[in-house]
C-alpha positions as CSV (number, residue, x, y, z in Angstrom):
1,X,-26.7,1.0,34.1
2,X,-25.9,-2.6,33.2
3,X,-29.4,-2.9,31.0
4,X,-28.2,-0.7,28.3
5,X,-25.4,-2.7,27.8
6,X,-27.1,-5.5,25.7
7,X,-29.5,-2.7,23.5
8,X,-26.6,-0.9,23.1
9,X,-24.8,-4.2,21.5
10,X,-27.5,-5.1,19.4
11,X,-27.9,-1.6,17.8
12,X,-24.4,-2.2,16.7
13,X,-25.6,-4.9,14.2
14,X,-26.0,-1.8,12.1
15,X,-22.7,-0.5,12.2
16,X,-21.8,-4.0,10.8
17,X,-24.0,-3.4,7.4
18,X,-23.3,0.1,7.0
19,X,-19.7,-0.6,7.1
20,X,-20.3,-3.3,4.5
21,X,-22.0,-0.5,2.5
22,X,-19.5,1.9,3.2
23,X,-17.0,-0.2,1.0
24,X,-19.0,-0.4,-1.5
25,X,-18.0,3.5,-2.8
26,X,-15.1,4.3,-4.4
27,X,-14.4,7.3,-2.1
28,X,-14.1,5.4,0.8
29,X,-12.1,2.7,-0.8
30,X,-9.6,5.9,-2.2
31,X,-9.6,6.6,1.9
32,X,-9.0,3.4,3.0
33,X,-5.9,3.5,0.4
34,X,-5.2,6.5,2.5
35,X,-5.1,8.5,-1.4
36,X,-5.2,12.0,-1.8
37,X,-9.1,12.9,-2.3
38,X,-10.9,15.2,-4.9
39,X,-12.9,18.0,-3.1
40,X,-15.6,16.1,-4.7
41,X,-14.4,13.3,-3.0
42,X,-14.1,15.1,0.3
43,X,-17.4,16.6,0.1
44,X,-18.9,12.9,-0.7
45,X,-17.4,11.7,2.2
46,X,-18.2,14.0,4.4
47,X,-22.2,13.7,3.5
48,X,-21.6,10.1,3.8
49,X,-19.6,9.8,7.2
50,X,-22.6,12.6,8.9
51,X,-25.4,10.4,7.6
52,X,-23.6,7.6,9.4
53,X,-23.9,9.7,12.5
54,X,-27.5,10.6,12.0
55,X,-28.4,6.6,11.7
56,X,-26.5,6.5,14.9
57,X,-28.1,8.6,16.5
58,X,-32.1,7.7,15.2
59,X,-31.0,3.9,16.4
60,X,-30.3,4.9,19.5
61,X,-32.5,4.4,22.9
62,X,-34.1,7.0,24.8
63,X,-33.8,8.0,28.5
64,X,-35.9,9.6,30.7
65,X,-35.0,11.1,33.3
66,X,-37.8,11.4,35.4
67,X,-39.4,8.4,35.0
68,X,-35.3,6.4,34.6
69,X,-36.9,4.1,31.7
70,X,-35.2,3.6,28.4
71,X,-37.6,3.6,25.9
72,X,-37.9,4.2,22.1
73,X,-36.2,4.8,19.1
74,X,-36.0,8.9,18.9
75,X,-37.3,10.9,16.3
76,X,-38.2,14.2,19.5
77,X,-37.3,14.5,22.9
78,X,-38.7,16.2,24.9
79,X,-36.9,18.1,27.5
80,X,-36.6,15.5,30.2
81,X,-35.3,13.1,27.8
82,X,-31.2,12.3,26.5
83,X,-30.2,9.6,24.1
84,X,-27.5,6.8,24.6
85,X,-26.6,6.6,20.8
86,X,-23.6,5.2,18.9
87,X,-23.4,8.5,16.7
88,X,-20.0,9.0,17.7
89,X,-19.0,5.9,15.5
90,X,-19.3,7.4,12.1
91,X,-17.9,10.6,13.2
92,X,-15.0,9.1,15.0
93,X,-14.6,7.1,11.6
94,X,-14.6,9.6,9.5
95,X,-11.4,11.6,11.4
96,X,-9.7,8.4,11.8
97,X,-9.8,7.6,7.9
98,X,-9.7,11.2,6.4
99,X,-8.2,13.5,9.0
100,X,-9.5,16.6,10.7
101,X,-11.7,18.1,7.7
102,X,-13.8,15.1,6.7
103,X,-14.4,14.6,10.9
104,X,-15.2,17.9,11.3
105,X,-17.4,18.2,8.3
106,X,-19.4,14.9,9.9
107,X,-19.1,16.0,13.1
108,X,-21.1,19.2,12.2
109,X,-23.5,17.5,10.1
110,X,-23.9,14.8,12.8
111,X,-24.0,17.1,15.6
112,X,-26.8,20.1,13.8
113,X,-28.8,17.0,13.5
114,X,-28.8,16.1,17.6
115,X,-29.8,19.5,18.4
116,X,-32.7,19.9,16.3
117,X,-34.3,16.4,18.1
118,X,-34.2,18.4,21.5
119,X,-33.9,17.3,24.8
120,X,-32.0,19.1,27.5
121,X,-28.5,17.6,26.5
122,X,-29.0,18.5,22.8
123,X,-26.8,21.8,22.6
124,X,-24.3,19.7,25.0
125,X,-24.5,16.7,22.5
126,X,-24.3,18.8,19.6
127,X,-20.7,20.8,20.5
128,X,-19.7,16.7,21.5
129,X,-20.6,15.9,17.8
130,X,-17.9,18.6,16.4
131,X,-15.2,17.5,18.8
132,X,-15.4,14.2,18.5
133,X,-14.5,15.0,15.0
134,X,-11.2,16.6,15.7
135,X,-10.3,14.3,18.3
136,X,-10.2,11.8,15.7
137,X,-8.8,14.0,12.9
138,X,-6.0,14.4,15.3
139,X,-5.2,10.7,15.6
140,X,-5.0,10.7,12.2
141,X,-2.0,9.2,10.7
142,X,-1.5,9.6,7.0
143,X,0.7,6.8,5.1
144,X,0.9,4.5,7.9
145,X,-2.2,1.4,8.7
146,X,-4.6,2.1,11.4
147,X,-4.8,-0.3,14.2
148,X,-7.9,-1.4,15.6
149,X,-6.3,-0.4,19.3
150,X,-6.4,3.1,18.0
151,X,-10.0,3.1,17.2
152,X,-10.9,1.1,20.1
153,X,-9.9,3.9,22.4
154,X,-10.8,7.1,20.4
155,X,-14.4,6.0,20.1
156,X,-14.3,5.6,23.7
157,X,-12.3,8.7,24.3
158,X,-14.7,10.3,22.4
159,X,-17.5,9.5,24.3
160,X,-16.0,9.9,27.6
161,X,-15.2,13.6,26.6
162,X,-18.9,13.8,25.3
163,X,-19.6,12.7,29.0
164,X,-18.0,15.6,30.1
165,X,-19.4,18.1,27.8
166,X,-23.0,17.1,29.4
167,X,-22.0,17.9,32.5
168,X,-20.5,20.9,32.2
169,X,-23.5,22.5,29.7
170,X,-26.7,20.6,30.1
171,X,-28.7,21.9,32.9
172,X,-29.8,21.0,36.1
173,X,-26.6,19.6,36.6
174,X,-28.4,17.1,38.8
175,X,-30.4,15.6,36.0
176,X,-27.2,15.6,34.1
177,X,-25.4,14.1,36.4
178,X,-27.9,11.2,37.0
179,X,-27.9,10.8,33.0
180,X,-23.9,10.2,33.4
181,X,-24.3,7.9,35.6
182,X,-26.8,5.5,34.5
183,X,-25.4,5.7,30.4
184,X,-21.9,6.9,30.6
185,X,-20.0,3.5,30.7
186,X,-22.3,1.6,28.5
187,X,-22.2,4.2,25.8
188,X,-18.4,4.1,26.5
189,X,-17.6,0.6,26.2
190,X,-20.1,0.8,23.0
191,X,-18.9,3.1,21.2
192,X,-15.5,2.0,21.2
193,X,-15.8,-1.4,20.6
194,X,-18.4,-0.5,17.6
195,X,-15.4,2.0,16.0
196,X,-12.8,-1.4,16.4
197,X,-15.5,-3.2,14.8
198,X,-16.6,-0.8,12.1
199,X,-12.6,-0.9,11.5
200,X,-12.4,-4.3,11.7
201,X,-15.0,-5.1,9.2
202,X,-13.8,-2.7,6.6
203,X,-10.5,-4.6,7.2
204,X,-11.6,-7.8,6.6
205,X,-14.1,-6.7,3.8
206,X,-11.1,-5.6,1.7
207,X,-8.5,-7.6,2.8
208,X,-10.6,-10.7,1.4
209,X,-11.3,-8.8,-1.8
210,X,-7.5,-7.9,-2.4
211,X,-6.6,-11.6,-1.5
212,X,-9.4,-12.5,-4.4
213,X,-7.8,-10.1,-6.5
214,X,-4.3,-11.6,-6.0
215,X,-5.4,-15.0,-6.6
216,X,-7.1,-14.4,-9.4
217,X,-4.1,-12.4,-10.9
218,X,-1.8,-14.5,-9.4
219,X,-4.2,-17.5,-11.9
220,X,-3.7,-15.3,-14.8
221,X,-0.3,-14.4,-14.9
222,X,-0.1,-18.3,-14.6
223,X,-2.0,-18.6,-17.4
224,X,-0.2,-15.9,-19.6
225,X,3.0,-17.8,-18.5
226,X,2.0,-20.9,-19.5
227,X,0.7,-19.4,-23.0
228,X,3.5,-17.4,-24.5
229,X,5.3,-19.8,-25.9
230,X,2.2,-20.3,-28.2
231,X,0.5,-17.2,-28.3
232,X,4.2,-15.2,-29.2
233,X,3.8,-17.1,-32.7
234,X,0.7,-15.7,-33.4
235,X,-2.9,-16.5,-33.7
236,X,-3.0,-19.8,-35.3
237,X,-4.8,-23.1,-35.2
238,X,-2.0,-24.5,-33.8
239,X,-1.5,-22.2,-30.8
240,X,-5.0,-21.0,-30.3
241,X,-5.6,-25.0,-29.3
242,X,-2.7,-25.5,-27.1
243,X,-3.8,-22.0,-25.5
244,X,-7.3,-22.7,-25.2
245,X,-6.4,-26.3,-23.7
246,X,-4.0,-24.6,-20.9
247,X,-7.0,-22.7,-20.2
248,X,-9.5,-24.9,-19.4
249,X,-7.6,-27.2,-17.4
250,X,-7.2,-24.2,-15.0
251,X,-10.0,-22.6,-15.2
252,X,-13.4,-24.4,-13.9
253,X,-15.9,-23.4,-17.1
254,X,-17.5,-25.8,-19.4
255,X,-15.1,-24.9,-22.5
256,X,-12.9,-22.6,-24.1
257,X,-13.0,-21.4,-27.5
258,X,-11.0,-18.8,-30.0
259,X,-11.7,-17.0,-32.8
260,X,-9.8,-15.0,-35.5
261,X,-11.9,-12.2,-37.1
262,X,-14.3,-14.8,-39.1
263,X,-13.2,-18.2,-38.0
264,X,-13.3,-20.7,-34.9
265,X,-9.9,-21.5,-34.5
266,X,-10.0,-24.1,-31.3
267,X,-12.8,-25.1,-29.0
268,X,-12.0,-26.8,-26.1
269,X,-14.3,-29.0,-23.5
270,X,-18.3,-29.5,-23.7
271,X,-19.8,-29.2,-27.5
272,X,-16.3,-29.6,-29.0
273,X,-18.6,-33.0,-31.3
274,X,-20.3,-29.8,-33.2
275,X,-18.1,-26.6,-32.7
276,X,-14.8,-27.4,-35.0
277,X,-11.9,-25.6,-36.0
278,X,-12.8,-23.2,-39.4
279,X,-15.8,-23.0,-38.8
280,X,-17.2,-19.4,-39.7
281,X,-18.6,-17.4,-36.6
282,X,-22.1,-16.9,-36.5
283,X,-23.0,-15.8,-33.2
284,X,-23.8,-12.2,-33.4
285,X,-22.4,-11.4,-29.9
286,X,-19.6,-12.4,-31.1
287,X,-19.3,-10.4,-34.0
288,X,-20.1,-7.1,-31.6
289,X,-16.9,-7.7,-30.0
290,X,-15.1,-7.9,-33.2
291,X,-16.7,-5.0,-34.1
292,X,-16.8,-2.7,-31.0
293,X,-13.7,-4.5,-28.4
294,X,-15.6,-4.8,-25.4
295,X,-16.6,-7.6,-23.8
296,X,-20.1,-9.3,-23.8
297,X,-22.2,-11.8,-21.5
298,X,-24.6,-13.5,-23.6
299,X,-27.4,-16.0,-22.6
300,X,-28.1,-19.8,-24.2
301,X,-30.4,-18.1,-26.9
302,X,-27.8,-15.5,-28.1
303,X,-24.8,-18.3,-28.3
304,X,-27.1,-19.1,-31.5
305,X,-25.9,-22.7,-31.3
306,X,-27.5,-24.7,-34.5
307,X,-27.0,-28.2,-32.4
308,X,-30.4,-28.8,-30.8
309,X,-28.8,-30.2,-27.6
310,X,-25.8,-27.9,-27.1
311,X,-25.2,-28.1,-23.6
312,X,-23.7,-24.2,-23.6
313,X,-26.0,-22.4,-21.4
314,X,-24.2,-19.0,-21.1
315,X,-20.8,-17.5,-22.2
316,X,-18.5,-14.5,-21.5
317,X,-17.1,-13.2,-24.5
318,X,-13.7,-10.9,-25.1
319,X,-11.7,-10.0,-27.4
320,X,-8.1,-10.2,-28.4
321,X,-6.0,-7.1,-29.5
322,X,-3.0,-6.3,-31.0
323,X,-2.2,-2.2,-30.7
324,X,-5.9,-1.5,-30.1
325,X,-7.1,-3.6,-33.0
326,X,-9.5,-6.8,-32.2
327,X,-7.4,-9.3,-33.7
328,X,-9.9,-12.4,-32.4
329,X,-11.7,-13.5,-29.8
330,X,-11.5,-15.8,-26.1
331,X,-14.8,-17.4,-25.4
332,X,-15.9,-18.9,-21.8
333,X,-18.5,-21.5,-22.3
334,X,-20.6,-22.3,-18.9
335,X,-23.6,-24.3,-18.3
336,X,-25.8,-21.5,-16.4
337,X,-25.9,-17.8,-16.4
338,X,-25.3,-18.4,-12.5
339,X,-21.8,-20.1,-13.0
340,X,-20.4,-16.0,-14.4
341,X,-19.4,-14.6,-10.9
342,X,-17.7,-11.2,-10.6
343,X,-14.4,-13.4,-10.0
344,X,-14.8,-15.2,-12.9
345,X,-15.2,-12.0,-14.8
346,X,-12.5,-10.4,-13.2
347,X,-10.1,-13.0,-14.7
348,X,-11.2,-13.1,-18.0
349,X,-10.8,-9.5,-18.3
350,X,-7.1,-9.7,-17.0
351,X,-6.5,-12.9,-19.1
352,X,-7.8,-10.8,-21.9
353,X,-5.3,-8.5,-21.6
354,X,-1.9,-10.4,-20.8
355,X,-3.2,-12.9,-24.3
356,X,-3.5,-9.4,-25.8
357,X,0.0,-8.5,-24.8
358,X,1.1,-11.7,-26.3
359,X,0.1,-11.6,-29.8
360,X,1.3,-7.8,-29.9
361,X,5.1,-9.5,-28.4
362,X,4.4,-12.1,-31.4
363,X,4.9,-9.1,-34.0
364,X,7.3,-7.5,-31.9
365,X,9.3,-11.3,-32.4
366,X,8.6,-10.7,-36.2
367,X,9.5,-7.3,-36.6
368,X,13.0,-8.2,-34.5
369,X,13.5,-11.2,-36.5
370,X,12.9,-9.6,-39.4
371,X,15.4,-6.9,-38.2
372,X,18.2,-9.4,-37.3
373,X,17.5,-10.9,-41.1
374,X,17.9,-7.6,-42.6
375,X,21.5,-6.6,-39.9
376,X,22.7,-9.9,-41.7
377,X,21.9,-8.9,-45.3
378,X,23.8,-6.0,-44.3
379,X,26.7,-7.8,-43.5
380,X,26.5,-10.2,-46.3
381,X,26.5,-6.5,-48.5
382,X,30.1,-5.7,-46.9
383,X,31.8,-8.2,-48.7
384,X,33.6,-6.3,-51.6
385,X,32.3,-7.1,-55.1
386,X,36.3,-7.1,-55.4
387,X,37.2,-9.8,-52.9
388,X,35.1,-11.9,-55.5
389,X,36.5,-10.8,-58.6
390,X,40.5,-11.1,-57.2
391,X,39.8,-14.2,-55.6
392,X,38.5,-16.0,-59.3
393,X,41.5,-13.9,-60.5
394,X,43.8,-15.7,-58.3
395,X,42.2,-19.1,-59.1
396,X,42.3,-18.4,-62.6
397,X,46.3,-17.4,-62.5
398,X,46.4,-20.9,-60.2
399,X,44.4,-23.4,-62.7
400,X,47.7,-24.4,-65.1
401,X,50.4,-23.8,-62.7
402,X,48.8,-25.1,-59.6
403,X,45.7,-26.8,-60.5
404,X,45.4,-28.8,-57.1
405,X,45.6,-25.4,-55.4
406,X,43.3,-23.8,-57.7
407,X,41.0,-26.1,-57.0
408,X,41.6,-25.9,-53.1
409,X,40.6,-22.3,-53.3
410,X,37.5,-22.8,-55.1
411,X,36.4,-25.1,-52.5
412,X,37.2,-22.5,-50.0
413,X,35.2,-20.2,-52.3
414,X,32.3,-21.5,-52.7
415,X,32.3,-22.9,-48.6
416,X,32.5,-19.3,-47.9
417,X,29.6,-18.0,-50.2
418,X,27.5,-21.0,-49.0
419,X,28.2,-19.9,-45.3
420,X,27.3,-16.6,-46.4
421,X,24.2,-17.3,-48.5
422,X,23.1,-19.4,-45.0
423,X,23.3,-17.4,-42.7
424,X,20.0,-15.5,-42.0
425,X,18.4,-19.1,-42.1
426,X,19.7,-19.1,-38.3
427,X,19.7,-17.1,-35.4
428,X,23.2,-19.0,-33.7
429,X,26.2,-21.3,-35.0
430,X,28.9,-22.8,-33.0
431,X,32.3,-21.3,-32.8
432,X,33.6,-23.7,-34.8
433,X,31.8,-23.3,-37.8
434,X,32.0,-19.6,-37.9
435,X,35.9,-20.4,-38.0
436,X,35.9,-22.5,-40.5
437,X,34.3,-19.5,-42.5
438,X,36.7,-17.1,-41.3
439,X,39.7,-20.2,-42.5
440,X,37.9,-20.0,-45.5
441,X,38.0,-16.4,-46.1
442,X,41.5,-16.1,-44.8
443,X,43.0,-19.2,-47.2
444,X,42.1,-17.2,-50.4
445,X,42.9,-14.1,-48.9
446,X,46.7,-15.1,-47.8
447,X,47.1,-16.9,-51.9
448,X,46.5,-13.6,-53.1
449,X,49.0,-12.0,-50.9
450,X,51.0,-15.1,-51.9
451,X,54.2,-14.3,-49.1
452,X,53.1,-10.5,-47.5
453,X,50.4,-12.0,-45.2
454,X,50.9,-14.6,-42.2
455,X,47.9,-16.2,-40.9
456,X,48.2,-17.5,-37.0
457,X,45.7,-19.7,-35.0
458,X,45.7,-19.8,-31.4
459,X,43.0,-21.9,-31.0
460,X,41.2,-23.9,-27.9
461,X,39.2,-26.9,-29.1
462,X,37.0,-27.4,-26.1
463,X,36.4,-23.8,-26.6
464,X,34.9,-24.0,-29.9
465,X,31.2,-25.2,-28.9
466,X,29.9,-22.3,-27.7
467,X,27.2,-20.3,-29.9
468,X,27.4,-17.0,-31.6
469,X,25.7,-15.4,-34.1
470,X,26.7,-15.8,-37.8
471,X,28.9,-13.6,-39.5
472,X,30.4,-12.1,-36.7
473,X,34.5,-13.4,-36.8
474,X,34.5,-12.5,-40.8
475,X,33.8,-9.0,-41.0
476,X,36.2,-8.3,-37.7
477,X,39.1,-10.5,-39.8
478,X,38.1,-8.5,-42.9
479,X,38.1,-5.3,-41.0
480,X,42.2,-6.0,-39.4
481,X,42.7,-6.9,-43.7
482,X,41.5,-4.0,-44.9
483,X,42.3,-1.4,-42.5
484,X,45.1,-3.0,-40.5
485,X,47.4,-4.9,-43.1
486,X,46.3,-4.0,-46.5
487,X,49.0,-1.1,-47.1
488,X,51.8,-3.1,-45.2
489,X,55.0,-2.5,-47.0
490,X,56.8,-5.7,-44.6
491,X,54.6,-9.1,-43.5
492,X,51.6,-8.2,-42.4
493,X,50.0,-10.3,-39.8
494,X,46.6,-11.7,-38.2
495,X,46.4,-13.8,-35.6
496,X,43.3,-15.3,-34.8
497,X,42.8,-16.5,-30.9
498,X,39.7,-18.3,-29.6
499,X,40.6,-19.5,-25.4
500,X,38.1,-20.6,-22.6
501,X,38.7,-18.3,-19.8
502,X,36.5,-20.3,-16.9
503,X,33.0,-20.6,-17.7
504,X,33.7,-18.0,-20.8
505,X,35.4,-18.0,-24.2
506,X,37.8,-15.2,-25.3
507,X,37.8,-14.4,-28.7
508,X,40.3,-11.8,-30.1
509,X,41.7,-10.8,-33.5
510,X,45.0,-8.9,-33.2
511,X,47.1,-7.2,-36.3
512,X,50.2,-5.2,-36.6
513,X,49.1,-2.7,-39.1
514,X,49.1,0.8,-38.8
515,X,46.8,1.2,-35.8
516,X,43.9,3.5,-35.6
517,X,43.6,7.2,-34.5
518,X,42.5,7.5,-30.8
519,X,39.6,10.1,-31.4
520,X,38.3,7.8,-34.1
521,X,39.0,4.4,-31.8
522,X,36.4,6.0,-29.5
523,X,33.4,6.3,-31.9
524,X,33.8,2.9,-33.5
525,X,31.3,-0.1,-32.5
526,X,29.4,2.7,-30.9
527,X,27.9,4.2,-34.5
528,X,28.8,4.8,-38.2
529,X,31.3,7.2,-38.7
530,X,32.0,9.2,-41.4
531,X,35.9,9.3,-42.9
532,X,37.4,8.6,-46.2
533,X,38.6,5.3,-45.1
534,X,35.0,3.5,-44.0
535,X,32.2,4.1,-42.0
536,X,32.8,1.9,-39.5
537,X,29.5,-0.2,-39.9
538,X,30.6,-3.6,-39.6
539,X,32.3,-3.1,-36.6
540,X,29.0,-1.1,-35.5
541,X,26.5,-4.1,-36.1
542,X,28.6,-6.3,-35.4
543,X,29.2,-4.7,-31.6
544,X,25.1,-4.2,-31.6
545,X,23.9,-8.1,-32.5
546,X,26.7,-9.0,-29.6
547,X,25.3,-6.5,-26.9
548,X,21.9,-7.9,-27.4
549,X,22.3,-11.2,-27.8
550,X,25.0,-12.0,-25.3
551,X,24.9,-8.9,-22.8
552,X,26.6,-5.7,-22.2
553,X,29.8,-7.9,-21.2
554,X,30.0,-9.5,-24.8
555,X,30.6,-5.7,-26.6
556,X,33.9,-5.3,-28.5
557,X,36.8,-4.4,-26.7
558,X,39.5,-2.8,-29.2
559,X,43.1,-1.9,-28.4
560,X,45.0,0.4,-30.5
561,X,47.9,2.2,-30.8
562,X,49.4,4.2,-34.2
563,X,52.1,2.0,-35.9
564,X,51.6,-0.9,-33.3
565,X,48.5,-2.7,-34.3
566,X,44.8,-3.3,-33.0
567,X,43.5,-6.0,-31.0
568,X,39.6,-6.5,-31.3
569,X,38.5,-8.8,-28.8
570,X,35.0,-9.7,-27.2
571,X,33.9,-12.6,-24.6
572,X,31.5,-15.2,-25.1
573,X,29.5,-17.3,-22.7
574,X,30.4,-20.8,-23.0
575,X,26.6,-22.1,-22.7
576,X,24.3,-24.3,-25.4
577,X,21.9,-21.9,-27.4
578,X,19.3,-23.1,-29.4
579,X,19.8,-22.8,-33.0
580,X,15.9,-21.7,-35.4
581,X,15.6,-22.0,-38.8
């Protein structure tokens, strides 16, 4: 008995490669995933996993019984001869990875194939074959991992029922009996070791490969991290060299180089003496990718180097896209064509992609810039041709009677044209500038008035750092003049308030006009609406530019009633922001 132990063991060597090959299909990988399969798929897997069984059972070691010698590797038997075999290994793996169809479908296969070798346990073996295939389907658990204990003891329990199967069919019982008990606890302990170690090698085989994976995306995203803040202004000298220097200081090539559609733009590490910055591309590989967007592996020869010592032996290029138009290239320089490994090509390809991403974000930033310039332009529109005229009306009336005042109001004129004219040159200003447009605004607006408007600041000085966007107090103070006070028969009044409120500044504008009508209070700042007495879109870009820039926190809060006034408040974070010309 103890004799077929160490055959059996070594025959097991093969279980190790064809599990290694086994992982090599996508099928199996889709199984392994526990995914739902084609019937292609199936069908694949099926051949696949009964082949398995037939190597199993062509390595295995003949027994006679009448002479009790193990002998050769079977191809016949005759009909004194059985087999201790480790077919039950792919059959058992099959039901264990793709439940009761795929190890019935290999257990068939698997099992047709022992009865046509012969041999007075073949029928017995052959009925084995097809159970051991259910047994396993019905250990099969779908969406949860399976444990190497689990295949440990259905291979053997596999087996062991195979044991019994002999004994009940193959005839003279006595010859099967004597079979059972010289290879029945060998094959036993075999075959379910060998289905834990067919498990554990496909395990380990893709564990290591997902780990790869991870690192190398993990080394990417790095990478693509690291790179935006250059890459989101575009494809430039200036970024493609800080981009390609980031890059080869993480990854181990020889250099890194970048190209726009017919220029080099940087080149980074060996050859950098003879490949410069505007030169025009003439390596034709390179052109391909332009032309075609996929990526190319091209040899010394094809990098068509003029330098007659360029130490660029091989190089991986890819290209760079913006909405599915090659907007350049990434080149990875090596010395040899042995240096490109499947993980080195693995992350190039994913680096490709996220750089991609990046320059399309970099129009995105235009196009939203752009769109923030033109929200502005916008705004700048709303002021009235009229507040102009009546305010150099006003300084006019004011230049003999009150030249000192006169002149007063001109400043304040012109300061709030200037603030005007300024702002789409930047994205944020403090509070305290914006207020000094709004004072601005507000000074020529109570002269004209002369003694019907009253102007009252409730204002927090510590409070007046924090960042908004320009022109967003003006056309809310322009919107309480115009639609709050304007008609007033008694004082009207405005009373600007800017608080800190803990980490956050409060900034309201409140006015005891006529109030506004409660079904139009709840459309405004949430779209233009249509009425005889404005459209709302101030208060409607205004509300937009603070959601996005500040939050959903910062919209516009307004309080109305009819005949008692409107408060428009919104809050502010009271945090440094960077101000862009």
């Amino acid at each position: 008995m103890f004799e077929l132990f160490l055959p059996m063991l070594e025959r097991l060597g093969i279980i190790v490669t064809a599990a290694f090959i086994f992982t090599r299909f996508h099928f199996f990988r889709e199984l392994a995933d526990q995914r739902m399969l084609t019937g292609k798929q199936q069908m694949t897997a099926i051949v696949f996993f009964g082949l398995f069984g037939i190597i199993g059972t062509y390595t295995g070691i003949t027994y006679d019984t009448n002479s009790l010698e193990f002998g050769r590797w079977a191809y016949q038997l005759v009909d004194t001869e059985a087999l201790a075999n480790s077919r039950v290994i792919g059959i058992v793996a099959a039901g264990l990875f793709g439940g009761w169809r795929i190890g019935l479908g290999a257990g068939v296969i698997a099992g047709l194939h022992r009865f046509s070798l012969g041999g007075f346990t073949g029928l017995a073996c052959g009925i084995s074959a097809v159970v051991a295939g259910l047994i396993a389907g019905f250990f099969h658990q779908k969406g949860k991992p399976l444990k190497l204990k689990t295949a440990l003891f259905v291979g053997a329990l596999a087996e062991t029922i195979q044991m019994g199967i002999i004994l009940l069919m193959a005839q003279p019982f006595t010859r099967a009996w004597a079979l059972v008990q010289e290879i029945g606890l060998p094959m036993i302990a075999a075959n379910g070791v060998g289905s834990a170690l067919f498990l554990l090698i496909i395990r380990n085989v893709l564990n290591e490969e997902e780990k790869a994976g991870a690192v190398q995306a993990q080394k990417a995203l790095k990478l693509a991290e690291l790179t935006v803040a250059h890459l989101r202004k575009g494809l430039t000298k200036e970024s493609a060299a800080r981009a390609c220097r980031i890059i080869y200081d993480e990854v181990h090539v020889s250099a890194i180089s970048m190209t726009d559609k017919q220029t080099i733009l940087a080149h980074v590490g060996l050859a950098d003496d003879h490949h410069h910055y505007g030169e025009a591309i003439q390596t034709d590989a390179t052109k391909e990718v332009i032309r075609s967007g996929r990526r190319v592996i091209v040899g010394h020869e094809d990098i068509q180097c003029q330098h007659q010592d360029c130490p660029l032996g091989a190089a991986v290029i890819v290209p760079l896209k913006k909405r599915d138009e090659v907007e350049g290239t990434l080149k990875f320089y090596v010395r040899t064509e042995k240096e490109i490994s499947t993980v080195l090509l693995e992350l190039i390809q994913g680096l490709s992609a996220l750089l991609s991403q990046q320059l399309e974000l970099a129009d995105a930033d235009q196009a939203e810039e752009l769109a923030r310039k033109a929200e502005v332009k916008a705004l700048q529109a709303q002021v009235n041709p009229h507040f102009l005229f009546n305010s150099l009306n006003v300084i006019v009336s004011l230049t003999r009677t009150e030249p000192d005042k006169a002149r007063s109001l001109l400043i304040a004129l012109s300061k709030f044209f200037r603030q005007n004219l300024g702002a789409t040159t930047k994205t944020w200003v403090s509070l305290e500038e914006e207020l000094k447009h709004v004072r601005a605004y507000l000074l020529i607006e109570e002269t004209r008035f002369v003694d019907r408007l009253k102007i009252d600041y409730d204002i927090d000085e510590s409070a007046l750092s924090a960042k908004i966007a320009p022109l967003t107090l003006q056309p809310l103070v322009e919107n309480s003049m115009k639609h709050g006070v304007k008609d007033q028969d008694e004082e009207a009044r405005i009373t600007l308030t800017i608080q800190k409120e803990g980490t956050c500044v409060r900034v309201s504008i409140a006015d005891n006009g006529r109030g506004i009508d409660p079904v139009r209070l709840q459309q405004l700042g949430e779209g233009v609406v249509d009425s005889e007495k404005g459209a709302g879109f101030g208060l409607y870009n205004v509300n937009k530019r603070l959601e996005y820039m500040h939050g959903e926190e910062a919209k516009l809060h307004i309080e109305s009633k009819p005949g008692q006034g409107t408060i428009i408040s919104f809050i502010l974070p009271l945090e440094e922001k960077e101000e862009t010309a």
